[in-house]
């Protein structure tokens, strides 16, 4: 945008004289005027004409209040066109404060297309457990929770340690896959899927699969060690299905975790209270994928931003069915940006939830090092570009 031309255009007499001089320079006459007879051939918008009907269907995208439970917000389908073609699905939600209310702007690239999002979905069964227990036992403190095997007293671990192990992959207790499969034992697959659908409003999603390993404890129970009370027991096993969600679903879920404190109770994950979310928040802070760290480093912001929060959950794997290597990344990022102070403005609160899914075809399923390396760099590069646009507020300008 040329700010100088915008300022100069305030002088309407000067604009008129400039345009009149153009008429004279072009030798205009009554039979051929410079602007009336300019013709579409010289218009910079001639190649857009075929798209006019589509453009007329679009509405201006503005920040709106956080969506109601079970409602899919209006998602701009074109605003993430800058993402590389190897990013096949994506959904971003920007948050900002207006008149002391959280306002959001949603944008996507195939945001509602069902796909495998691998381990990025593992936080969902954990949140379902919180929802069940907080609703039934609101006075039970999460720091007293323990998951145990009623048939083997040696198989037990604290709730927060298990959550951390799922995200960090440190295997202090058991593999991330086995622990995540265990959390799915606290609700029937059909009810868990319906619970998620009722939150995101996407009734096309499927969430009845596992994570490739048997549960650490097949019939676990969740107990309050302080009150010596069983809070939740395993349900009867049911047939397995698929885990096929959308980028929007995951962005919606991680945004509800990150913005929980600011949301009206009617907009929060049902039943979940702030204190019980704290181990989830701390666990998501220990994700092994550090794409946002890399982005801040690449932008020279790692020692500039204040009060950073980076919650994320990776997903990654080769698909023999699709002959591809795939990486998914769900993240919530928040920090105070002091850069505006350099121009005399106040520091700004930046807050964003995002989910990306990157896919690269594999040439040889026996050796896909090159494709894996390339995809890892691609995700890092695209997250860097997203954070850059957050800082420059280019994402705020989508229409």
mmCIF file of C-alpha atoms in Angstrom:
data_model
loop_
_atom_site.group_PDB
_atom_site.id
_atom_site.type_symbol
_atom_site.label_atom_id
_atom_site.label_comp_id
_atom_site.label_asym_id
_atom_site.label_seq_id
_atom_site.Cartn_x
_atom_site.Cartn_y
_atom_site.Cartn_z
ATOM 1 C CA UNK A 1 0.000 0.000 0.000
ATOM 2 C CA UNK A 2 1.386 3.413 -0.981
ATOM 3 C CA UNK A 3 0.609 5.615 2.015
ATOM 4 C CA UNK A 4 1.893 8.742 0.226
ATOM 5 C CA UNK A 5 -0.618 8.382 -2.605
ATOM 6 C CA UNK A 6 -3.443 7.922 -0.106
ATOM 7 C CA UNK A 7 -2.479 11.132 1.649
ATOM 8 C CA UNK A 8 -2.105 13.064 -1.612
ATOM 9 C CA UNK A 9 -5.554 11.946 -2.770
ATOM 10 C CA UNK A 10 -7.149 14.061 -0.042
ATOM 11 C CA UNK A 11 -6.513 17.055 -2.346
ATOM 12 C CA UNK A 12 -9.343 16.469 -4.813
ATOM 13 C CA UNK A 13 -8.422 19.444 -6.991
ATOM 14 C CA UNK A 14 -4.926 18.046 -7.421
ATOM 15 C CA UNK A 15 -6.359 14.642 -8.343
ATOM 16 C CA UNK A 16 -8.614 16.239 -10.951
ATOM 17 C CA UNK A 17 -5.768 18.218 -12.505
ATOM 18 C CA UNK A 18 -3.596 15.095 -12.709
ATOM 19 C CA UNK A 19 -6.351 13.138 -14.457
ATOM 20 C CA UNK A 20 -7.107 16.019 -16.802
ATOM 21 C CA UNK A 21 -3.437 16.136 -17.744
ATOM 22 C CA UNK A 22 -3.610 12.414 -18.522
ATOM 23 C CA UNK A 23 -6.459 13.157 -20.955
ATOM 24 C CA UNK A 24 -4.342 15.763 -22.697
ATOM 25 C CA UNK A 25 -1.230 13.582 -22.755
ATOM 26 C CA UNK A 26 -3.176 10.788 -24.458
ATOM 27 C CA UNK A 27 -4.688 13.122 -27.045
ATOM 28 C CA UNK A 28 -8.219 12.371 -25.931
ATOM 29 C CA UNK A 29 -11.192 13.773 -27.835
ATOM 30 C CA UNK A 30 -14.973 13.502 -27.903
ATOM 31 C CA UNK A 31 -14.798 10.234 -29.789
ATOM 32 C CA UNK A 32 -12.191 8.569 -27.564
ATOM 33 C CA UNK A 33 -11.821 9.557 -23.932
ATOM 34 C CA UNK A 34 -8.955 8.426 -21.708
ATOM 35 C CA UNK A 35 -11.077 6.785 -19.018
ATOM 36 C CA UNK A 36 -14.502 6.248 -20.565
ATOM 37 C CA UNK A 37 -12.940 4.340 -23.440
ATOM 38 C CA UNK A 38 -10.006 2.821 -21.567
ATOM 39 C CA UNK A 39 -11.187 -0.759 -22.175
ATOM 40 C CA UNK A 40 -10.875 -3.941 -20.156
ATOM 41 C CA UNK A 41 -7.701 -4.929 -22.018
ATOM 42 C CA UNK A 42 -5.738 -2.447 -19.919
ATOM 43 C CA UNK A 43 -7.364 -3.345 -16.604
ATOM 44 C CA UNK A 44 -5.202 -5.106 -14.000
ATOM 45 C CA UNK A 45 -8.378 -6.945 -12.910
ATOM 46 C CA UNK A 46 -9.273 -8.514 -16.259
ATOM 47 C CA UNK A 47 -8.126 -11.962 -15.121
ATOM 48 C CA UNK A 48 -10.380 -11.779 -12.066
ATOM 49 C CA UNK A 49 -13.642 -11.431 -13.999
ATOM 50 C CA UNK A 50 -14.368 -15.156 -14.137
ATOM 51 C CA UNK A 51 -14.114 -15.210 -10.341
ATOM 52 C CA UNK A 52 -16.531 -12.326 -9.761
ATOM 53 C CA UNK A 53 -19.567 -14.585 -9.094
ATOM 54 C CA UNK A 54 -17.587 -16.447 -6.430
ATOM 55 C CA UNK A 55 -16.294 -13.238 -4.875
ATOM 56 C CA UNK A 56 -19.844 -11.885 -4.614
ATOM 57 C CA UNK A 57 -20.753 -14.812 -2.382
ATOM 58 C CA UNK A 58 -18.068 -13.862 0.129
ATOM 59 C CA UNK A 59 -18.753 -11.829 3.231
ATOM 60 C CA UNK A 60 -16.240 -9.701 5.036
ATOM 61 C CA UNK A 61 -14.565 -11.731 7.765
ATOM 62 C CA UNK A 62 -14.390 -9.891 11.046
ATOM 63 C CA UNK A 63 -13.561 -10.815 14.621
ATOM 64 C CA UNK A 64 -16.587 -12.309 16.335
ATOM 65 C CA UNK A 65 -17.335 -13.703 19.808
ATOM 66 C CA UNK A 66 -16.119 -17.229 20.489
ATOM 67 C CA UNK A 67 -18.584 -19.732 18.934
ATOM 68 C CA UNK A 68 -21.238 -21.560 20.919
ATOM 69 C CA UNK A 69 -20.791 -25.235 21.748
ATOM 70 C CA UNK A 70 -21.825 -27.401 18.838
ATOM 71 C CA UNK A 71 -21.550 -24.554 16.326
ATOM 72 C CA UNK A 72 -18.919 -24.391 13.597
ATOM 73 C CA UNK A 73 -17.781 -20.767 13.243
ATOM 74 C CA UNK A 74 -17.550 -19.019 9.914
ATOM 75 C CA UNK A 75 -14.136 -20.003 8.551
ATOM 76 C CA UNK A 76 -12.520 -17.998 5.763
ATOM 77 C CA UNK A 77 -11.567 -20.641 3.164
ATOM 78 C CA UNK A 78 -9.106 -18.499 1.217
ATOM 79 C CA UNK A 79 -7.081 -16.640 3.830
ATOM 80 C CA UNK A 80 -4.448 -19.372 4.225
ATOM 81 C CA UNK A 81 -3.660 -19.577 0.514
ATOM 82 C CA UNK A 82 -0.120 -18.479 1.362
ATOM 83 C CA UNK A 83 0.598 -21.881 2.926
ATOM 84 C CA UNK A 84 2.745 -24.230 0.860
ATOM 85 C CA UNK A 85 0.978 -26.932 -1.154
ATOM 86 C CA UNK A 86 2.546 -29.599 1.074
ATOM 87 C CA UNK A 87 0.315 -28.296 3.868
ATOM 88 C CA UNK A 88 -2.871 -30.044 2.821
ATOM 89 C CA UNK A 89 -5.139 -29.064 5.728
ATOM 90 C CA UNK A 90 -4.924 -26.201 8.189
ATOM 91 C CA UNK A 91 -7.062 -24.134 10.530
ATOM 92 C CA UNK A 92 -6.041 -21.021 12.439
ATOM 93 C CA UNK A 93 -7.963 -19.023 15.016
ATOM 94 C CA UNK A 94 -6.762 -15.573 16.054
ATOM 95 C CA UNK A 95 -7.890 -14.113 19.355
ATOM 96 C CA UNK A 96 -7.981 -10.523 20.538
ATOM 97 C CA UNK A 97 -9.751 -8.408 23.122
ATOM 98 C CA UNK A 98 -12.499 -5.972 22.163
ATOM 99 C CA UNK A 99 -14.449 -4.194 24.905
ATOM 100 C CA UNK A 100 -13.266 -6.741 27.473
ATOM 101 C CA UNK A 101 -14.560 -9.676 25.425
ATOM 102 C CA UNK A 102 -12.545 -12.311 23.590
ATOM 103 C CA UNK A 103 -13.124 -12.022 19.837
ATOM 104 C CA UNK A 104 -11.941 -14.604 17.325
ATOM 105 C CA UNK A 105 -11.199 -14.806 13.622
ATOM 106 C CA UNK A 106 -11.184 -18.228 11.960
ATOM 107 C CA UNK A 107 -9.409 -19.122 8.730
ATOM 108 C CA UNK A 108 -8.618 -22.392 7.022
ATOM 109 C CA UNK A 109 -7.284 -24.458 4.178
ATOM 110 C CA UNK A 110 -9.565 -27.467 3.745
ATOM 111 C CA UNK A 111 -10.375 -26.914 7.443
ATOM 112 C CA UNK A 112 -13.256 -29.401 7.599
ATOM 113 C CA UNK A 113 -11.781 -32.183 5.482
ATOM 114 C CA UNK A 114 -11.518 -35.453 7.417
ATOM 115 C CA UNK A 115 -8.036 -36.887 7.717
ATOM 116 C CA UNK A 116 -5.741 -38.837 10.012
ATOM 117 C CA UNK A 117 -4.173 -36.468 12.506
ATOM 118 C CA UNK A 118 -2.130 -39.141 14.245
ATOM 119 C CA UNK A 119 -1.073 -38.429 17.833
ATOM 120 C CA UNK A 120 -2.296 -34.825 17.791
ATOM 121 C CA UNK A 121 -5.684 -36.229 18.862
ATOM 122 C CA UNK A 122 -4.379 -37.852 22.055
ATOM 123 C CA UNK A 123 -5.367 -34.947 24.279
ATOM 124 C CA UNK A 124 -9.074 -35.456 23.484
ATOM 125 C CA UNK A 125 -9.703 -38.619 25.601
ATOM 126 C CA UNK A 126 -7.872 -36.947 28.484
ATOM 127 C CA UNK A 127 -10.186 -33.933 28.284
ATOM 128 C CA UNK A 128 -13.171 -36.263 28.198
ATOM 129 C CA UNK A 129 -12.028 -37.818 31.479
ATOM 130 C CA UNK A 130 -11.757 -34.333 32.996
ATOM 131 C CA UNK A 131 -15.243 -33.547 31.761
ATOM 132 C CA UNK A 132 -16.719 -36.679 33.320
ATOM 133 C CA UNK A 133 -14.966 -36.405 36.671
ATOM 134 C CA UNK A 134 -15.347 -32.643 37.126
ATOM 135 C CA UNK A 135 -19.064 -32.974 36.404
ATOM 136 C CA UNK A 136 -19.607 -35.802 38.906
ATOM 137 C CA UNK A 137 -17.055 -34.817 41.571
ATOM 138 C CA UNK A 138 -16.518 -31.034 41.358
ATOM 139 C CA UNK A 139 -14.739 -30.938 44.715
ATOM 140 C CA UNK A 140 -12.145 -33.587 43.851
ATOM 141 C CA UNK A 141 -8.697 -32.020 43.346
ATOM 142 C CA UNK A 142 -6.784 -33.171 40.276
ATOM 143 C CA UNK A 143 -3.500 -33.293 42.183
ATOM 144 C CA UNK A 144 -4.943 -36.201 44.191
ATOM 145 C CA UNK A 145 -5.905 -38.266 41.156
ATOM 146 C CA UNK A 146 -4.300 -41.588 40.374
ATOM 147 C CA UNK A 147 -4.980 -44.152 37.668
ATOM 148 C CA UNK A 148 -4.490 -47.730 38.783
ATOM 149 C CA UNK A 149 -5.088 -51.342 37.891
ATOM 150 C CA UNK A 150 -7.612 -52.807 40.364
ATOM 151 C CA UNK A 151 -6.126 -56.242 39.682
ATOM 152 C CA UNK A 152 -2.466 -55.237 40.169
ATOM 153 C CA UNK A 153 -1.613 -52.701 42.867
ATOM 154 C CA UNK A 154 1.843 -52.169 41.358
ATOM 155 C CA UNK A 155 0.370 -50.699 38.186
ATOM 156 C CA UNK A 156 -0.492 -47.141 39.141
ATOM 157 C CA UNK A 157 0.608 -43.589 38.400
ATOM 158 C CA UNK A 158 -0.558 -40.059 39.082
ATOM 159 C CA UNK A 159 -2.853 -38.423 36.559
ATOM 160 C CA UNK A 160 -0.490 -35.533 35.820
ATOM 161 C CA UNK A 161 2.513 -37.860 35.345
ATOM 162 C CA UNK A 162 0.576 -39.919 32.806
ATOM 163 C CA UNK A 163 -0.500 -36.824 30.864
ATOM 164 C CA UNK A 164 3.085 -35.587 30.777
ATOM 165 C CA UNK A 165 4.312 -38.984 29.566
ATOM 166 C CA UNK A 166 1.769 -38.985 26.731
ATOM 167 C CA UNK A 167 3.027 -35.645 25.411
ATOM 168 C CA UNK A 168 6.747 -35.847 26.208
ATOM 169 C CA UNK A 169 7.277 -39.446 24.967
ATOM 170 C CA UNK A 170 9.740 -39.994 27.815
ATOM 171 C CA UNK A 171 8.241 -43.423 28.661
ATOM 172 C CA UNK A 172 8.631 -42.879 32.380
ATOM 173 C CA UNK A 173 5.484 -44.962 32.825
ATOM 174 C CA UNK A 174 4.666 -46.557 29.465
ATOM 175 C CA UNK A 175 4.555 -45.642 25.790
ATOM 176 C CA UNK A 176 2.478 -42.655 24.714
ATOM 177 C CA UNK A 177 0.316 -44.891 22.526
ATOM 178 C CA UNK A 178 -0.468 -47.351 25.324
ATOM 179 C CA UNK A 179 -1.318 -44.582 27.795
ATOM 180 C CA UNK A 180 -3.563 -42.829 25.267
ATOM 181 C CA UNK A 181 -5.364 -46.079 24.481
ATOM 182 C CA UNK A 182 -5.957 -46.487 28.208
ATOM 183 C CA UNK A 183 -7.692 -43.111 28.451
ATOM 184 C CA UNK A 184 -10.129 -44.262 25.777
ATOM 185 C CA UNK A 185 -11.228 -47.064 28.121
ATOM 186 C CA UNK A 186 -13.098 -44.606 30.358
ATOM 187 C CA UNK A 187 -15.876 -44.030 27.818
ATOM 188 C CA UNK A 188 -17.492 -46.043 25.036
ATOM 189 C CA UNK A 189 -16.122 -45.189 21.622
ATOM 190 C CA UNK A 190 -19.522 -44.081 20.368
ATOM 191 C CA UNK A 191 -20.171 -41.788 23.338
ATOM 192 C CA UNK A 192 -16.671 -40.293 23.169
ATOM 193 C CA UNK A 193 -17.157 -39.538 19.477
ATOM 194 C CA UNK A 194 -20.562 -37.975 20.148
ATOM 195 C CA UNK A 195 -19.148 -35.908 23.011
ATOM 196 C CA UNK A 196 -16.509 -34.467 20.684
ATOM 197 C CA UNK A 197 -19.035 -33.822 17.915
ATOM 198 C CA UNK A 198 -21.292 -31.941 20.319
ATOM 199 C CA UNK A 199 -18.390 -29.674 21.235
ATOM 200 C CA UNK A 200 -17.020 -28.835 17.791
ATOM 201 C CA UNK A 201 -20.282 -29.073 15.852
ATOM 202 C CA UNK A 202 -18.620 -31.277 13.240
ATOM 203 C CA UNK A 203 -20.889 -34.318 13.074
ATOM 204 C CA UNK A 204 -18.894 -35.821 10.233
ATOM 205 C CA UNK A 205 -15.804 -36.576 12.345
ATOM 206 C CA UNK A 206 -14.919 -40.109 13.429
ATOM 207 C CA UNK A 207 -13.189 -40.832 16.720
ATOM 208 C CA UNK A 208 -13.526 -44.517 17.505
ATOM 209 C CA UNK A 209 -9.971 -45.678 16.835
ATOM 210 C CA UNK A 210 -6.899 -46.305 19.002
ATOM 211 C CA UNK A 211 -3.185 -45.609 18.662
ATOM 212 C CA UNK A 212 -1.668 -48.872 17.481
ATOM 213 C CA UNK A 213 -0.963 -50.391 20.910
ATOM 214 C CA UNK A 214 -2.948 -52.103 23.647
ATOM 215 C CA UNK A 215 -3.881 -50.005 26.706
ATOM 216 C CA UNK A 216 -1.335 -49.908 29.523
ATOM 217 C CA UNK A 217 -4.189 -50.958 31.822
ATOM 218 C CA UNK A 218 -7.110 -52.620 30.077
ATOM 219 C CA UNK A 219 -9.627 -51.919 32.844
ATOM 220 C CA UNK A 220 -8.276 -48.873 34.676
ATOM 221 C CA UNK A 221 -9.933 -46.930 37.429
ATOM 222 C CA UNK A 222 -9.348 -43.305 38.370
ATOM 223 C CA UNK A 223 -9.234 -42.698 42.108
ATOM 224 C CA UNK A 224 -8.939 -39.758 44.465
ATOM 225 C CA UNK A 225 -6.161 -40.858 46.818
ATOM 226 C CA UNK A 226 -6.981 -38.151 49.367
ATOM 227 C CA UNK A 227 -10.663 -39.028 49.607
ATOM 228 C CA UNK A 228 -10.049 -42.739 48.943
ATOM 229 C CA UNK A 229 -12.816 -42.710 46.375
ATOM 230 C CA UNK A 230 -13.149 -44.270 42.925
ATOM 231 C CA UNK A 231 -14.061 -41.479 40.510
ATOM 232 C CA UNK A 232 -14.221 -43.329 37.215
ATOM 233 C CA UNK A 233 -14.074 -46.925 36.002
ATOM 234 C CA UNK A 234 -13.448 -48.540 32.647
ATOM 235 C CA UNK A 235 -16.429 -49.270 30.424
ATOM 236 C CA UNK A 236 -17.151 -52.373 28.360
ATOM 237 C CA UNK A 237 -14.949 -52.656 25.294
ATOM 238 C CA UNK A 238 -16.608 -51.961 21.941
ATOM 239 C CA UNK A 239 -15.560 -52.446 18.334
ATOM 240 C CA UNK A 240 -12.849 -50.111 17.088
ATOM 241 C CA UNK A 241 -13.284 -47.665 14.255
ATOM 242 C CA UNK A 242 -11.188 -44.840 12.821
ATOM 243 C CA UNK A 243 -9.775 -41.561 14.106
ATOM 244 C CA UNK A 244 -10.635 -39.148 11.288
ATOM 245 C CA UNK A 245 -10.932 -35.532 12.361
ATOM 246 C CA UNK A 246 -10.511 -32.137 10.729
ATOM 247 C CA UNK A 247 -7.972 -29.390 11.311
ATOM 248 C CA UNK A 248 -10.853 -27.281 12.609
ATOM 249 C CA UNK A 249 -11.755 -29.864 15.277
ATOM 250 C CA UNK A 250 -8.267 -29.809 16.745
ATOM 251 C CA UNK A 251 -7.950 -26.028 16.567
ATOM 252 C CA UNK A 252 -11.283 -25.724 18.347
ATOM 253 C CA UNK A 253 -10.166 -28.100 21.110
ATOM 254 C CA UNK A 254 -6.747 -26.515 21.727
ATOM 255 C CA UNK A 255 -8.291 -23.036 21.698
ATOM 256 C CA UNK A 256 -10.767 -24.136 24.374
ATOM 257 C CA UNK A 257 -7.844 -25.248 26.510
ATOM 258 C CA UNK A 258 -5.831 -22.068 25.965
ATOM 259 C CA UNK A 259 -8.719 -19.613 26.378
ATOM 260 C CA UNK A 260 -10.680 -21.591 28.983
ATOM 261 C CA UNK A 261 -10.237 -18.971 31.705
ATOM 262 C CA UNK A 262 -11.697 -16.218 29.507
ATOM 263 C CA UNK A 263 -14.650 -18.154 28.113
ATOM 264 C CA UNK A 264 -18.132 -18.076 29.555
ATOM 265 C CA UNK A 265 -18.934 -21.461 31.175
ATOM 266 C CA UNK A 266 -21.450 -22.107 28.393
ATOM 267 C CA UNK A 267 -18.574 -21.971 25.888
ATOM 268 C CA UNK A 268 -16.099 -24.124 27.823
ATOM 269 C CA UNK A 269 -15.442 -27.841 27.507
ATOM 270 C CA UNK A 270 -18.458 -29.186 29.447
ATOM 271 C CA UNK A 271 -17.839 -29.554 33.148
ATOM 272 C CA UNK A 272 -14.100 -28.888 33.013
ATOM 273 C CA UNK A 273 -12.748 -26.472 35.613
ATOM 274 C CA UNK A 274 -9.600 -24.358 35.468
ATOM 275 C CA UNK A 275 -7.687 -26.163 38.216
ATOM 276 C CA UNK A 276 -8.100 -29.564 36.582
ATOM 277 C CA UNK A 277 -6.783 -28.145 33.301
ATOM 278 C CA UNK A 278 -3.462 -27.128 34.829
ATOM 279 C CA UNK A 279 -1.739 -30.544 34.443
ATOM 280 C CA UNK A 280 -3.001 -30.656 30.844
ATOM 281 C CA UNK A 281 -1.523 -27.225 30.187
ATOM 282 C CA UNK A 282 1.797 -28.158 31.751
ATOM 283 C CA UNK A 283 1.843 -31.452 29.868
ATOM 284 C CA UNK A 284 1.168 -29.782 26.511
ATOM 285 C CA UNK A 285 4.021 -27.421 27.290
ATOM 286 C CA UNK A 286 6.449 -30.360 27.082
ATOM 287 C CA UNK A 287 5.677 -31.498 23.537
ATOM 288 C CA UNK A 288 8.833 -32.712 21.792
ATOM 289 C CA UNK A 289 7.904 -30.770 18.636
ATOM 290 C CA UNK A 290 9.282 -27.224 18.999
ATOM 291 C CA UNK A 291 8.148 -25.615 15.760
ATOM 292 C CA UNK A 292 7.072 -22.401 17.495
ATOM 293 C CA UNK A 293 10.431 -22.183 19.285
ATOM 294 C CA UNK A 294 12.115 -22.405 15.891
ATOM 295 C CA UNK A 295 9.791 -19.760 14.436
ATOM 296 C CA UNK A 296 10.526 -17.280 17.216
ATOM 297 C CA UNK A 297 14.239 -17.950 16.812
ATOM 298 C CA UNK A 298 14.094 -17.443 13.040
ATOM 299 C CA UNK A 299 12.247 -14.153 13.552
ATOM 300 C CA UNK A 300 14.692 -12.933 16.186
ATOM 301 C CA UNK A 301 11.970 -12.836 18.830
ATOM 302 C CA UNK A 302 13.079 -15.527 21.277
ATOM 303 C CA UNK A 303 14.495 -12.956 23.708
ATOM 304 C CA UNK A 304 11.996 -10.223 22.856
ATOM 305 C CA UNK A 305 8.539 -11.592 23.649
ATOM 306 C CA UNK A 306 7.244 -11.700 27.218
ATOM 307 C CA UNK A 307 5.003 -14.109 29.141
ATOM 308 C CA UNK A 308 5.154 -16.860 26.484
ATOM 309 C CA UNK A 309 2.784 -19.836 26.441
ATOM 310 C CA UNK A 310 3.386 -22.619 23.908
ATOM 311 C CA UNK A 311 1.035 -25.596 24.124
ATOM 312 C CA UNK A 312 1.234 -28.207 21.390
ATOM 313 C CA UNK A 313 0.810 -31.837 20.382
ATOM 314 C CA UNK A 314 2.598 -33.386 17.444
ATOM 315 C CA UNK A 315 1.466 -36.192 15.199
ATOM 316 C CA UNK A 316 3.712 -38.014 12.747
ATOM 317 C CA UNK A 317 3.926 -41.200 10.759
ATOM 318 C CA UNK A 318 4.237 -42.936 7.391
ATOM 319 C CA UNK A 319 1.060 -44.156 5.728
ATOM 320 C CA UNK A 320 1.553 -47.356 3.766
ATOM 321 C CA UNK A 321 -2.013 -47.003 2.490
ATOM 322 C CA UNK A 322 -1.434 -43.515 1.080
ATOM 323 C CA UNK A 323 2.304 -43.984 0.432
ATOM 324 C CA UNK A 324 3.042 -40.725 2.244
ATOM 325 C CA UNK A 325 4.884 -39.304 5.228
ATOM 326 C CA UNK A 326 2.615 -37.085 7.317
ATOM 327 C CA UNK A 327 3.182 -34.598 10.136
ATOM 328 C CA UNK A 328 0.444 -32.885 12.102
ATOM 329 C CA UNK A 329 0.883 -30.044 14.557
ATOM 330 C CA UNK A 330 -1.749 -28.638 16.891
ATOM 331 C CA UNK A 331 -0.645 -25.610 18.908
ATOM 332 C CA UNK A 332 -1.811 -22.721 21.056
ATOM 333 C CA UNK A 333 0.579 -19.786 21.260
ATOM 334 C CA UNK A 334 0.292 -16.674 23.381
ATOM 335 C CA UNK A 335 2.741 -13.925 24.306
ATOM 336 C CA UNK A 336 3.104 -10.203 24.838
ATOM 337 C CA UNK A 337 4.736 -8.494 21.872
ATOM 338 C CA UNK A 338 6.675 -5.350 22.920
ATOM 339 C CA UNK A 339 7.684 -4.361 19.362
ATOM 340 C CA UNK A 340 4.860 -1.795 18.912
ATOM 341 C CA UNK A 341 6.396 0.225 21.766
ATOM 342 C CA UNK A 342 9.233 1.173 19.399
ATOM 343 C CA UNK A 343 6.742 3.307 17.440
ATOM 344 C CA UNK A 344 5.112 4.832 20.493
ATOM 345 C CA UNK A 345 2.292 2.292 20.799
ATOM 346 C CA UNK A 346 1.453 -0.113 23.601
ATOM 347 C CA UNK A 347 2.729 -3.681 23.696
ATOM 348 C CA UNK A 348 0.268 -6.124 22.147
ATOM 349 C CA UNK A 349 -1.239 -9.398 23.345
ATOM 350 C CA UNK A 350 -0.834 -12.047 20.635
ATOM 351 C CA UNK A 351 -2.872 -15.227 20.882
ATOM 352 C CA UNK A 352 -3.407 -17.899 18.235
ATOM 353 C CA UNK A 353 -4.586 -21.500 17.960
ATOM 354 C CA UNK A 354 -3.554 -23.531 14.934
ATOM 355 C CA UNK A 355 -3.487 -26.982 13.397
ATOM 356 C CA UNK A 356 -1.458 -27.965 10.340
ATOM 357 C CA UNK A 357 -1.249 -31.240 8.453
ATOM 358 C CA UNK A 358 1.665 -31.710 6.071
ATOM 359 C CA UNK A 359 1.899 -34.531 3.535
ATOM 360 C CA UNK A 360 4.704 -35.603 1.174
ATOM 361 C CA UNK A 361 4.597 -38.680 -1.111
ATOM 362 C CA UNK A 362 7.152 -41.391 -0.321
ATOM 363 C CA UNK A 363 9.143 -42.871 -3.192
ATOM 364 C CA UNK A 364 10.462 -45.854 -1.227
ATOM 365 C CA UNK A 365 8.579 -47.091 1.850
ATOM 366 C CA UNK A 366 11.768 -48.803 3.014
ATOM 367 C CA UNK A 367 13.684 -45.512 3.210
ATOM 368 C CA UNK A 368 11.927 -42.168 3.551
ATOM 369 C CA UNK A 369 14.599 -40.141 5.357
ATOM 370 C CA UNK A 370 14.703 -37.441 2.683
ATOM 371 C CA UNK A 371 10.936 -36.955 2.682
ATOM 372 C CA UNK A 372 10.808 -36.878 6.491
ATOM 373 C CA UNK A 373 13.544 -34.261 6.693
ATOM 374 C CA UNK A 374 11.905 -32.119 4.040
ATOM 375 C CA UNK A 375 8.503 -32.280 5.741
ATOM 376 C CA UNK A 376 9.989 -31.396 9.121
ATOM 377 C CA UNK A 377 11.624 -28.314 7.613
ATOM 378 C CA UNK A 378 8.415 -27.470 5.747
ATOM 379 C CA UNK A 379 6.271 -27.471 8.884
ATOM 380 C CA UNK A 380 8.868 -25.328 10.665
ATOM 381 C CA UNK A 381 8.948 -22.869 7.762
ATOM 382 C CA UNK A 382 5.160 -22.569 7.566
ATOM 383 C CA UNK A 383 4.797 -22.074 11.325
ATOM 384 C CA UNK A 384 7.457 -19.362 11.043
ATOM 385 C CA UNK A 385 5.437 -17.627 8.323
ATOM 386 C CA UNK A 386 2.267 -17.841 10.407
ATOM 387 C CA UNK A 387 3.952 -16.295 13.447
ATOM 388 C CA UNK A 388 5.488 -13.599 11.224
ATOM 389 C CA UNK A 389 2.038 -12.689 9.937
ATOM 390 C CA UNK A 390 0.691 -12.616 13.477
ATOM 391 C CA UNK A 391 3.382 -10.105 14.437
ATOM 392 C CA UNK A 392 2.836 -7.941 11.337
ATOM 393 C CA UNK A 393 -0.945 -8.321 11.742
ATOM 394 C CA UNK A 394 -1.305 -9.471 8.148
ATOM 395 C CA UNK A 395 -3.616 -12.275 9.249
ATOM 396 C CA UNK A 396 -5.949 -9.687 10.801
ATOM 397 C CA UNK A 397 -6.487 -8.149 7.374
ATOM 398 C CA UNK A 398 -8.154 -11.132 5.702
ATOM 399 C CA UNK A 399 -11.422 -10.474 3.925
#
